[in-house]
CSV table of C-alpha atoms in Angstrom, one decimal:
chain,number,residue,atom,x,y,z
A,1,MET,CA,-35.0,4.7,-12.0
A,2,PRO,CA,-35.9,8.3,-12.9
A,3,ARG,CA,-33.2,10.5,-14.3
A,4,THR,CA,-31.9,13.1,-11.8
A,5,ARG,CA,-32.1,16.6,-13.2
A,6,SER,CA,-29.1,18.8,-12.8
A,7,ALA,CA,-27.9,22.3,-13.5
A,8,GLU,CA,-24.6,24.0,-13.4
A,9,LYS,CA,-25.5,26.3,-10.5
A,10,ILE,CA,-27.7,24.9,-7.7
A,11,LEU,CA,-29.1,26.4,-4.5
A,12,TYR,CA,-30.1,23.8,-1.9
A,13,LEU,CA,-33.0,25.4,-0.1
A,14,ASP,CA,-34.4,24.6,3.3
A,15,PHE,CA,-37.8,26.1,4.4
A,16,ASP,CA,-38.0,26.2,8.2
A,17,GLY,CA,-35.6,28.8,9.7
A,18,VAL,CA,-34.8,30.1,6.2
A,19,LEU,CA,-38.0,31.3,4.4
A,20,HIS,CA,-39.9,31.7,7.8
A,21,ASP,CA,-39.3,31.3,11.5
A,22,GLU,CA,-38.2,27.8,12.6
A,23,ALA,CA,-41.1,27.2,15.0
A,24,VAL,CA,-43.2,25.1,12.5
A,25,TYR,CA,-45.5,22.4,13.8
A,26,PHE,CA,-48.1,20.0,12.5
A,27,HIS,CA,-51.5,19.4,14.0
A,28,PRO,CA,-54.0,16.8,12.5
A,29,ARG,CA,-56.8,19.4,12.4
A,30,ARG,CA,-54.8,22.6,12.0
A,31,GLY,CA,-52.3,21.3,9.5
A,32,ILE,CA,-48.9,22.9,9.3
A,33,TYR,CA,-48.6,26.1,11.3
A,34,LEU,CA,-46.1,28.6,12.6
A,35,ALA,CA,-46.2,29.0,16.4
A,36,THR,CA,-44.4,32.3,16.6
A,37,PRO,CA,-46.9,35.2,17.1
A,38,GLY,CA,-46.8,37.8,14.4
A,39,ARG,CA,-45.0,35.5,11.9
A,40,VAL,CA,-46.4,33.7,8.8
A,41,LEU,CA,-45.3,30.8,6.8
A,42,PHE,CA,-43.0,31.7,3.8
A,43,GLU,CA,-43.0,35.4,4.7
A,44,TRP,CA,-39.5,35.8,3.4
A,45,ILE,CA,-40.0,34.4,-0.1
A,46,PRO,CA,-39.9,37.9,-1.6
A,47,ILE,CA,-36.4,38.4,-0.2
A,48,LEU,CA,-35.2,35.2,-1.9
A,49,GLU,CA,-36.9,36.2,-5.2
A,50,GLN,CA,-35.1,39.6,-5.1
A,51,LEU,CA,-31.7,38.0,-4.3
A,52,LEU,CA,-32.0,35.5,-7.1
A,53,ALA,CA,-33.4,37.9,-9.7
A,54,PRO,CA,-30.0,38.9,-11.2
A,55,HIS,CA,-29.0,35.2,-11.4
A,56,PRO,CA,-31.5,33.4,-13.7
A,57,SER,CA,-29.3,30.4,-14.2
A,58,VAL,CA,-29.5,29.4,-10.5
A,59,ALA,CA,-31.7,26.3,-10.1
A,60,ILE,CA,-33.2,25.2,-6.8
A,61,VAL,CA,-33.1,21.8,-5.1
A,62,LEU,CA,-35.4,21.4,-2.1
A,63,SER,CA,-33.5,20.3,0.9
A,64,THR,CA,-36.4,20.7,3.3
A,65,SER,CA,-38.1,18.0,5.4
A,66,TRP,CA,-41.4,19.2,3.9
A,67,VAL,CA,-40.6,17.0,0.9
A,68,ARG,CA,-40.2,13.9,3.0
A,69,VAL,CA,-43.1,14.6,5.4
A,70,ARG,CA,-45.7,15.8,2.8
A,71,SER,CA,-44.4,15.4,-0.8
A,72,PHE,CA,-42.2,17.0,-3.4
A,73,ASP,CA,-45.2,18.5,-5.2
A,74,TYR,CA,-46.7,19.9,-2.0
A,75,ALA,CA,-43.4,21.5,-0.9
A,76,LYS,CA,-42.8,23.0,-4.4
A,77,ARG,CA,-46.3,24.5,-4.4
A,78,GLN,CA,-45.6,26.5,-1.3
A,79,LEU,CA,-43.1,28.6,-3.3
A,80,SER,CA,-44.0,31.5,-5.5
A,81,PRO,CA,-44.4,30.8,-9.2
A,82,GLY,CA,-41.0,32.3,-10.0
A,83,LEU,CA,-39.2,30.1,-7.5
A,84,GLN,CA,-41.2,27.1,-8.6
A,85,GLU,CA,-39.8,27.5,-12.1
A,86,ARG,CA,-36.3,27.2,-10.7
A,87,VAL,CA,-37.0,23.9,-8.8
A,88,ILE,CA,-35.3,20.9,-10.4
A,89,GLY,CA,-35.7,18.4,-7.6
A,90,ALA,CA,-35.2,17.5,-4.0
A,91,THR,CA,-32.5,15.8,-1.9
A,92,PHE,CA,-35.1,13.2,-0.9
A,93,HIS,CA,-36.4,10.8,-3.6
A,94,LYS,CA,-38.9,8.3,-2.4
A,95,ARG,CA,-38.2,6.0,-5.4
A,96,GLU,CA,-34.4,6.1,-5.0
A,97,MET,CA,-33.9,5.8,-1.2
A,98,ARG,CA,-35.5,4.5,1.9
A,99,LYS,CA,-37.1,7.2,4.1
A,100,GLU,CA,-35.8,5.5,7.3
A,101,GLU,CA,-32.2,5.7,6.2
A,102,PHE,CA,-32.5,9.3,4.8
A,103,VAL,CA,-33.9,10.7,8.1
A,104,PHE,CA,-30.8,9.5,10.0
A,105,LEU,CA,-28.4,11.4,7.7
A,106,PRO,CA,-27.6,14.9,8.9
A,107,ARG,CA,-28.7,17.6,6.5
A,108,GLY,CA,-25.2,18.2,5.3
A,109,GLY,CA,-24.9,14.5,4.4
A,110,GLN,CA,-28.2,14.6,2.5
A,111,ILE,CA,-27.0,17.6,0.5
A,112,ALA,CA,-23.5,16.1,-0.1
A,113,ASN,CA,-25.1,12.9,-1.5
A,114,ASP,CA,-27.2,15.0,-3.8
A,115,VAL,CA,-24.2,17.0,-5.0
A,116,PHE,CA,-22.5,13.7,-6.0
A,117,ARG,CA,-25.7,12.6,-7.8
A,118,ARG,CA,-26.3,15.8,-9.7
A,119,GLY,CA,-22.7,17.0,-10.2
A,120,PRO,CA,-23.3,20.7,-10.4
A,121,LYS,CA,-20.4,23.0,-11.4
A,122,SER,CA,-21.1,25.2,-8.3
A,123,TRP,CA,-23.6,25.0,-5.5
A,124,PHE,CA,-24.5,26.4,-2.1
A,125,ALA,CA,-27.0,25.8,0.6
A,126,ILE,CA,-29.1,28.0,2.8
A,127,ASP,CA,-30.0,26.2,6.0
A,128,ASP,CA,-30.3,26.8,9.8
A,129,ASP,CA,-28.9,23.3,10.5
A,130,HIS,CA,-25.1,23.4,10.6
A,131,LEU,CA,-24.6,20.0,12.4
A,132,GLY,CA,-23.0,17.1,10.6
A,133,TRP,CA,-21.8,18.8,7.5
A,134,PRO,CA,-18.9,17.2,5.7
A,135,SER,CA,-15.8,19.4,5.9
A,136,TRP,CA,-15.6,19.8,2.1
A,137,CYS,CA,-19.2,21.2,2.2
A,138,ARG,CA,-19.0,23.8,5.0
A,139,ASP,CA,-17.8,26.7,2.8
A,140,ASN,CA,-20.9,26.2,0.7
A,141,LEU,CA,-23.3,26.6,3.6
A,142,ILE,CA,-25.0,29.9,4.5
A,143,GLN,CA,-26.2,29.2,8.0
A,144,THR,CA,-29.2,31.2,9.0
A,145,ASP,CA,-30.5,32.2,12.5
A,146,GLY,CA,-33.6,30.0,12.9
A,147,ASN,CA,-35.7,32.9,14.1
A,148,LEU,CA,-34.6,35.4,11.4
A,149,GLY,CA,-33.9,33.2,8.4
A,150,ILE,CA,-33.0,35.2,5.3
A,151,SER,CA,-34.6,38.3,6.7
A,152,ALA,CA,-31.3,39.0,8.6
A,153,PRO,CA,-29.3,41.7,6.6
A,154,GLN,CA,-26.0,39.8,7.2
A,155,THR,CA,-27.5,36.6,5.8
A,156,GLN,CA,-28.7,38.5,2.7
A,157,GLU,CA,-25.2,39.9,2.2
A,158,ALA,CA,-23.7,36.4,2.5
A,159,ILE,CA,-26.2,35.2,-0.2
A,160,ARG,CA,-25.3,38.1,-2.5
A,161,GLU,CA,-21.6,37.3,-2.0
A,162,MET,CA,-22.1,33.6,-2.7
A,163,LEU,CA,-24.1,34.3,-5.8
A,164,GLU,CA,-21.4,36.7,-7.1
A,165,ARG,CA,-18.8,34.0,-6.7
A,166,PHE,CA,-20.8,31.6,-8.9
C-alpha cells in the first residue's frame, strides 16, 4: 500500500462551486464544460493563489469528484503550477478504497477519513457541499455559495481568518 503523504497544515480543496461555478457537466464529445453563460472553468484560481501566498506551508489535498471521475493526475493538472506544487494527495485513493463505497460517503465523511489517515496538526476545507459533515469537522468547513465560489468577498475573508488561525 502506498504511503500517504501528510503535512502539518492542510487545505481540502473542492473544485466545482469553489474554483468556478457549480454548473459543471460532462459530454462525451464536449468533455467537461461549464453551463453557466459568461463563466469559465477554474476562473477563480488566481484568488486562491493570492490568499495562500502568505502561507507557503499550507499543503493541498484534493477533495473533488474530478479525482474519482477522471484521475488524480488529471485533476491536479487543472490547477496553476503554484497550486500544483502544494498538492500532496487526494481524499480518494483508487488503490486504497473501493469507488462504490467512497461515492456513498458524504464529502464531510470523505474528508474526516482523510484527516484520520494523514493526521495534520491543522486543516480546513473549502467546499459548497455542507451536508453530512461530522460535528467535529463543521468548524473546519468554509462553505461557499455554489454560484460564487471563492469569488465572494465574505468567503475570501473567511479563508483569510482561517489561515491566520493556523
